Coordinates of C-alpha atoms in Angstrom, one line a residue:
M1 CA -75.4 33.4 -18.4
A2 CA -73.9 33.1 -14.9
V3 CA -70.5 34.8 -16.0
I4 CA -72.3 37.7 -17.6
K5 CA -74.6 38.1 -14.6
T6 CA -71.7 38.1 -12.0
D7 CA -69.2 40.4 -13.9
S8 CA -70.2 44.1 -13.9
H9 CA -67.9 44.8 -17.0
L10 CA -70.3 42.7 -19.1
H11 CA -73.5 44.6 -18.2
T12 CA -73.8 46.0 -21.7
P13 CA -76.6 45.7 -24.4
M14 CA -74.5 43.1 -26.4
Y15 CA -74.2 40.7 -23.4
F16 CA -77.8 41.6 -22.3
F17 CA -79.0 40.1 -25.6
L18 CA -76.4 37.2 -25.3
V19 CA -78.1 36.2 -21.9
N20 CA -81.5 36.1 -23.6
L21 CA -80.2 34.2 -26.5
S22 CA -78.6 31.6 -24.2
F23 CA -81.9 31.3 -22.3
F24 CA -83.8 30.6 -25.6
D25 CA -81.1 28.0 -26.6
V26 CA -81.5 26.1 -23.3
F27 CA -85.3 26.4 -23.5
Y28 CA -85.1 25.1 -27.2
S29 CA -83.1 22.0 -26.3
S30 CA -85.4 21.3 -23.2
V31 CA -88.6 21.1 -25.4
M32 CA -87.4 18.1 -27.3
V33 CA -84.6 16.3 -25.5
P34 CA -86.3 15.1 -22.3
K35 CA -89.1 13.3 -24.3
L36 CA -86.4 12.0 -26.7
V37 CA -84.3 10.6 -23.9
Q38 CA -87.5 9.0 -22.3
I39 CA -88.3 7.3 -25.5
L40 CA -84.8 6.0 -25.9
L41 CA -84.7 4.7 -22.3
T42 CA -88.2 3.1 -22.2
K43 CA -88.6 2.1 -25.8
N44 CA -92.2 3.6 -25.5
K45 CA -92.3 5.7 -28.7
T46 CA -95.7 7.3 -28.1
I47 CA -96.7 10.9 -27.4
S48 CA -100.1 12.2 -26.6
F49 CA -101.8 14.7 -29.0
S50 CA -101.8 17.5 -26.3
G51 CA -98.0 16.8 -25.8
C52 CA -97.5 16.9 -29.4
L53 CA -99.3 20.3 -29.6
V54 CA -97.1 21.6 -26.7
Q55 CA -93.9 20.7 -28.5
I56 CA -95.1 22.4 -31.6
G57 CA -96.2 25.4 -29.9
L58 CA -93.0 25.8 -27.8
T59 CA -90.9 25.2 -30.9
F60 CA -92.8 28.0 -32.8
F61 CA -92.4 30.4 -29.7
I62 CA -88.7 29.8 -29.2
A63 CA -87.7 29.8 -32.8
S64 CA -89.6 33.1 -33.5
S65 CA -88.3 34.7 -30.3
E66 CA -84.7 33.7 -31.0
A67 CA -84.8 34.9 -34.6
L68 CA -86.0 38.3 -33.3
V69 CA -83.3 38.4 -30.7
L70 CA -80.7 37.7 -33.3
S71 CA -82.1 40.6 -35.3
A72 CA -81.9 42.8 -32.2
M73 CA -78.2 41.6 -31.7
A74 CA -77.4 42.4 -35.3
Y75 CA -78.9 45.9 -34.9
D76 CA -76.9 46.4 -31.7
R77 CA -73.6 45.5 -33.4
Y78 CA -74.6 47.8 -36.4
S79 CA -75.1 50.6 -34.0
A80 CA -72.0 50.0 -32.1
I81 CA -69.7 49.9 -35.2
C82 CA -71.4 52.0 -37.7
N83 CA -72.9 54.8 -35.4
P84 CA -70.6 54.7 -32.3
L85 CA -71.2 58.3 -31.3
V86 CA -74.9 57.8 -30.6
Y87 CA -74.7 54.2 -29.5
V88 CA -75.2 54.8 -25.9
M89 CA -78.3 56.9 -26.5
V90 CA -79.8 54.5 -29.1
M91 CA -79.3 51.2 -27.2
S92 CA -80.4 52.3 -23.8
K93 CA -81.4 49.7 -21.2
Q94 CA -85.2 50.5 -21.7
F95 CA -84.9 50.0 -25.5
C96 CA -83.1 46.7 -25.0
V97 CA -85.7 45.5 -22.5
F98 CA -88.4 46.7 -25.1
L99 CA -86.9 44.7 -27.8
T100 CA -86.6 41.5 -25.7
C101 CA -90.2 41.7 -24.5
G102 CA -91.3 42.6 -28.0
S103 CA -89.5 39.4 -29.2
C104 CA -91.2 37.2 -26.6
L105 CA -94.6 38.8 -27.3
L106 CA -94.3 38.2 -31.1
G107 CA -93.0 34.7 -30.5
V108 CA -96.0 33.9 -28.5
T109 CA -98.3 35.4 -31.1
N110 CA -96.7 33.4 -33.8
S111 CA -97.0 30.3 -31.8
L112 CA -100.7 30.8 -31.1
I113 CA -101.6 31.6 -34.7
N114 CA -100.0 28.4 -36.0
T115 CA -100.9 26.0 -33.1
L116 CA -104.6 26.9 -32.4
P117 CA -105.8 26.0 -35.8
L118 CA -104.4 22.4 -35.3
L119 CA -107.4 21.9 -32.8
R120 CA -109.7 21.8 -35.8
L121 CA -107.9 18.9 -37.5
H122 CA -109.2 15.3 -37.4
F123 CA -106.7 12.4 -37.6
C124 CA -108.0 9.2 -39.2
G125 CA -104.6 7.3 -39.0
P126 CA -102.1 6.1 -39.4
Y127 CA -100.6 7.8 -36.4
F128 CA -97.0 7.3 -37.0
I129 CA -94.7 10.3 -37.3
H130 CA -91.5 9.8 -39.2
H131 CA -89.5 12.1 -36.9
Y132 CA -87.8 12.1 -33.5
S133 CA -90.1 14.8 -32.3
C134 CA -93.5 16.6 -33.1
E135 CA -93.1 19.2 -35.7
M136 CA -95.7 20.9 -37.8
P137 CA -94.6 19.5 -41.4
E138 CA -94.6 15.9 -40.0
L139 CA -98.0 16.2 -38.2
L140 CA -100.1 17.8 -40.9
P141 CA -100.0 14.9 -43.5
L142 CA -101.5 12.7 -40.8
S143 CA -104.7 14.6 -40.9
C144 CA -107.7 13.8 -43.1
T145 CA -109.0 17.4 -42.8
D146 CA -108.5 20.1 -45.4
L147 CA -105.1 21.6 -44.7
F148 CA -105.2 24.6 -46.9
P149 CA -106.0 27.1 -44.1
N150 CA -103.1 25.7 -41.9
K151 CA -100.7 25.7 -44.8
M152 CA -101.5 29.3 -45.6
I153 CA -101.1 30.4 -42.0
L154 CA -97.8 28.6 -41.8
F155 CA -96.5 30.0 -45.2
T156 CA -97.5 33.5 -44.3
T157 CA -95.9 33.5 -40.8
L158 CA -92.8 31.9 -42.1
V159 CA -92.4 34.6 -44.8
I160 CA -93.1 37.4 -42.3
F161 CA -90.9 36.2 -39.4
G162 CA -88.2 34.3 -41.5
F163 CA -87.5 36.9 -44.1
G164 CA -88.5 39.8 -41.9
C165 CA -85.7 38.9 -39.6
F166 CA -83.2 37.4 -41.9
F167 CA -82.9 40.4 -44.2
P168 CA -82.4 43.1 -41.6
I169 CA -79.7 40.8 -40.1
M170 CA -77.9 40.5 -43.4
F171 CA -78.3 44.2 -44.0
S172 CA -76.7 45.0 -40.6
Y173 CA -73.8 42.6 -41.2
T174 CA -73.3 43.9 -44.7
K175 CA -72.9 47.5 -43.3
I176 CA -70.6 46.2 -40.4
I177 CA -68.3 44.4 -42.9
S178 CA -68.0 47.4 -45.1
V179 CA -66.9 49.4 -42.0
I180 CA -64.5 46.6 -41.0
L181 CA -62.8 46.7 -44.5
K182 CA -61.9 50.3 -43.7
I183 CA -60.0 49.4 -40.7
S184 CA -56.2 50.2 -41.3
S185 CA -54.8 47.5 -39.0
A186 CA -54.8 44.1 -40.8
S187 CA -54.9 42.0 -37.6
G188 CA -57.8 44.1 -36.3
R189 CA -59.6 43.8 -39.6
R190 CA -59.0 40.1 -39.7
K191 CA -60.2 39.5 -36.1
A192 CA -63.4 41.5 -36.6
F193 CA -64.2 39.9 -39.9
S194 CA -63.7 36.4 -38.3
T195 CA -66.2 37.1 -35.7
C196 CA -68.8 38.6 -38.1
S197 CA -68.4 35.8 -40.5
S198 CA -69.0 33.3 -37.9
H199 CA -72.2 35.1 -36.9
V200 CA -73.4 35.2 -40.4
I201 CA -72.8 31.5 -41.0
V202 CA -74.7 30.5 -37.9
V203 CA -77.6 32.8 -38.7
T204 CA -77.7 31.6 -42.3
L205 CA -77.8 28.0 -41.3
F206 CA -80.5 28.7 -38.6
F207 CA -82.7 30.5 -41.1
V208 CA -82.1 28.6 -44.3
T209 CA -82.5 25.1 -42.7
G210 CA -85.4 26.0 -40.5
V211 CA -87.5 27.9 -43.0
G212 CA -86.7 25.5 -45.9
Q213 CA -87.7 22.6 -43.6
Y214 CA -91.1 24.1 -42.9
L215 CA -91.8 25.3 -46.4
S216 CA -91.1 21.9 -48.1
P217 CA -93.5 19.0 -47.9
A218 CA -92.5 16.3 -45.3
T219 CA -91.2 13.0 -46.7
G220 CA -89.9 11.5 -43.6
S221 CA -86.4 11.1 -44.9
I222 CA -83.3 10.8 -42.9
L223 CA -82.1 14.1 -44.5
E224 CA -85.1 16.0 -43.0
Q225 CA -84.2 14.6 -39.6
V226 CA -80.6 15.6 -39.9
I227 CA -81.6 19.2 -41.0
S228 CA -84.0 19.4 -38.0
L229 CA -81.2 18.3 -35.7
Q230 CA -79.1 21.2 -37.2
Y231 CA -81.4 24.0 -36.2
S232 CA -82.8 22.5 -33.0
I233 CA -79.6 21.1 -31.6
V234 CA -76.5 22.1 -33.5
T235 CA -77.3 25.9 -33.7
P236 CA -78.0 26.3 -30.0
L237 CA -74.8 24.4 -29.3
L238 CA -72.8 26.8 -31.6
N239 CA -74.3 29.9 -30.4
P240 CA -72.6 30.2 -27.0
I241 CA -69.2 29.2 -28.6
I242 CA -69.3 31.7 -31.4
Y243 CA -71.1 34.7 -29.6
S244 CA -69.5 34.2 -26.1
L245 CA -66.5 31.9 -25.9
K246 CA -64.7 33.4 -28.8
N247 CA -65.0 36.8 -27.1
V248 CA -61.8 38.0 -25.1
E249 CA -63.9 39.8 -22.4
V250 CA -65.9 36.6 -21.8
K251 CA -62.8 34.6 -21.6
I252 CA -61.3 37.0 -18.9
A253 CA -64.5 37.0 -16.9
I254 CA -64.5 33.1 -17.0
K255 CA -61.0 32.9 -15.7
K256 CA -61.8 35.4 -12.9
M257 CA -64.9 33.3 -12.0

């Protein structure tokens, strides 16, 4: 974020979205890690109900916003590679800001839609969450209230946000790859394909593990916790490496800095 901010050559739509993606990655890690560190240091494994709701609400907000930003990034690359003649007109600064603000607004909306119905639930015990953080699939089974409305809201929003972001991203990268295959230079084709394939792998892991985790019933297994680590820690760790540090322009800017 600092490198992109200080280097004027990187003030383009692609890097604008990368700054926002980096912000959400930092935010995502900050939601869970501080509480987890406190638990590990103090051995006090409790969290208040309000603290649990905050974790769940922020997780929904960040995950939804990040998914939408990834969609915007895929559209930006699609415009740059498939429609280069109108790219500057389409991806104007105002449009980029609009997409980012829209992502945040929709993320907040999704968070409130899923989090506020939790206030109607009654918890009769046990109060033990088989997880290292508060997440919706692990919290719902602890309630003795009818969970059908909550599950329907969760399912509906996951389908709308999950598949509504995933398929446009895949469509964009399919078009991009089809253009890349027409590049005459073998080295250029290999370089472009390597970058796109990395993006597709990270995006696929993020969506498949995240949506799959929330759609499946919670069992408290080790596998569920490992999958949760993947989309909450591993993906934010890989994003700056794949989207930024593999980029030649960013490498040059870092050396200058």
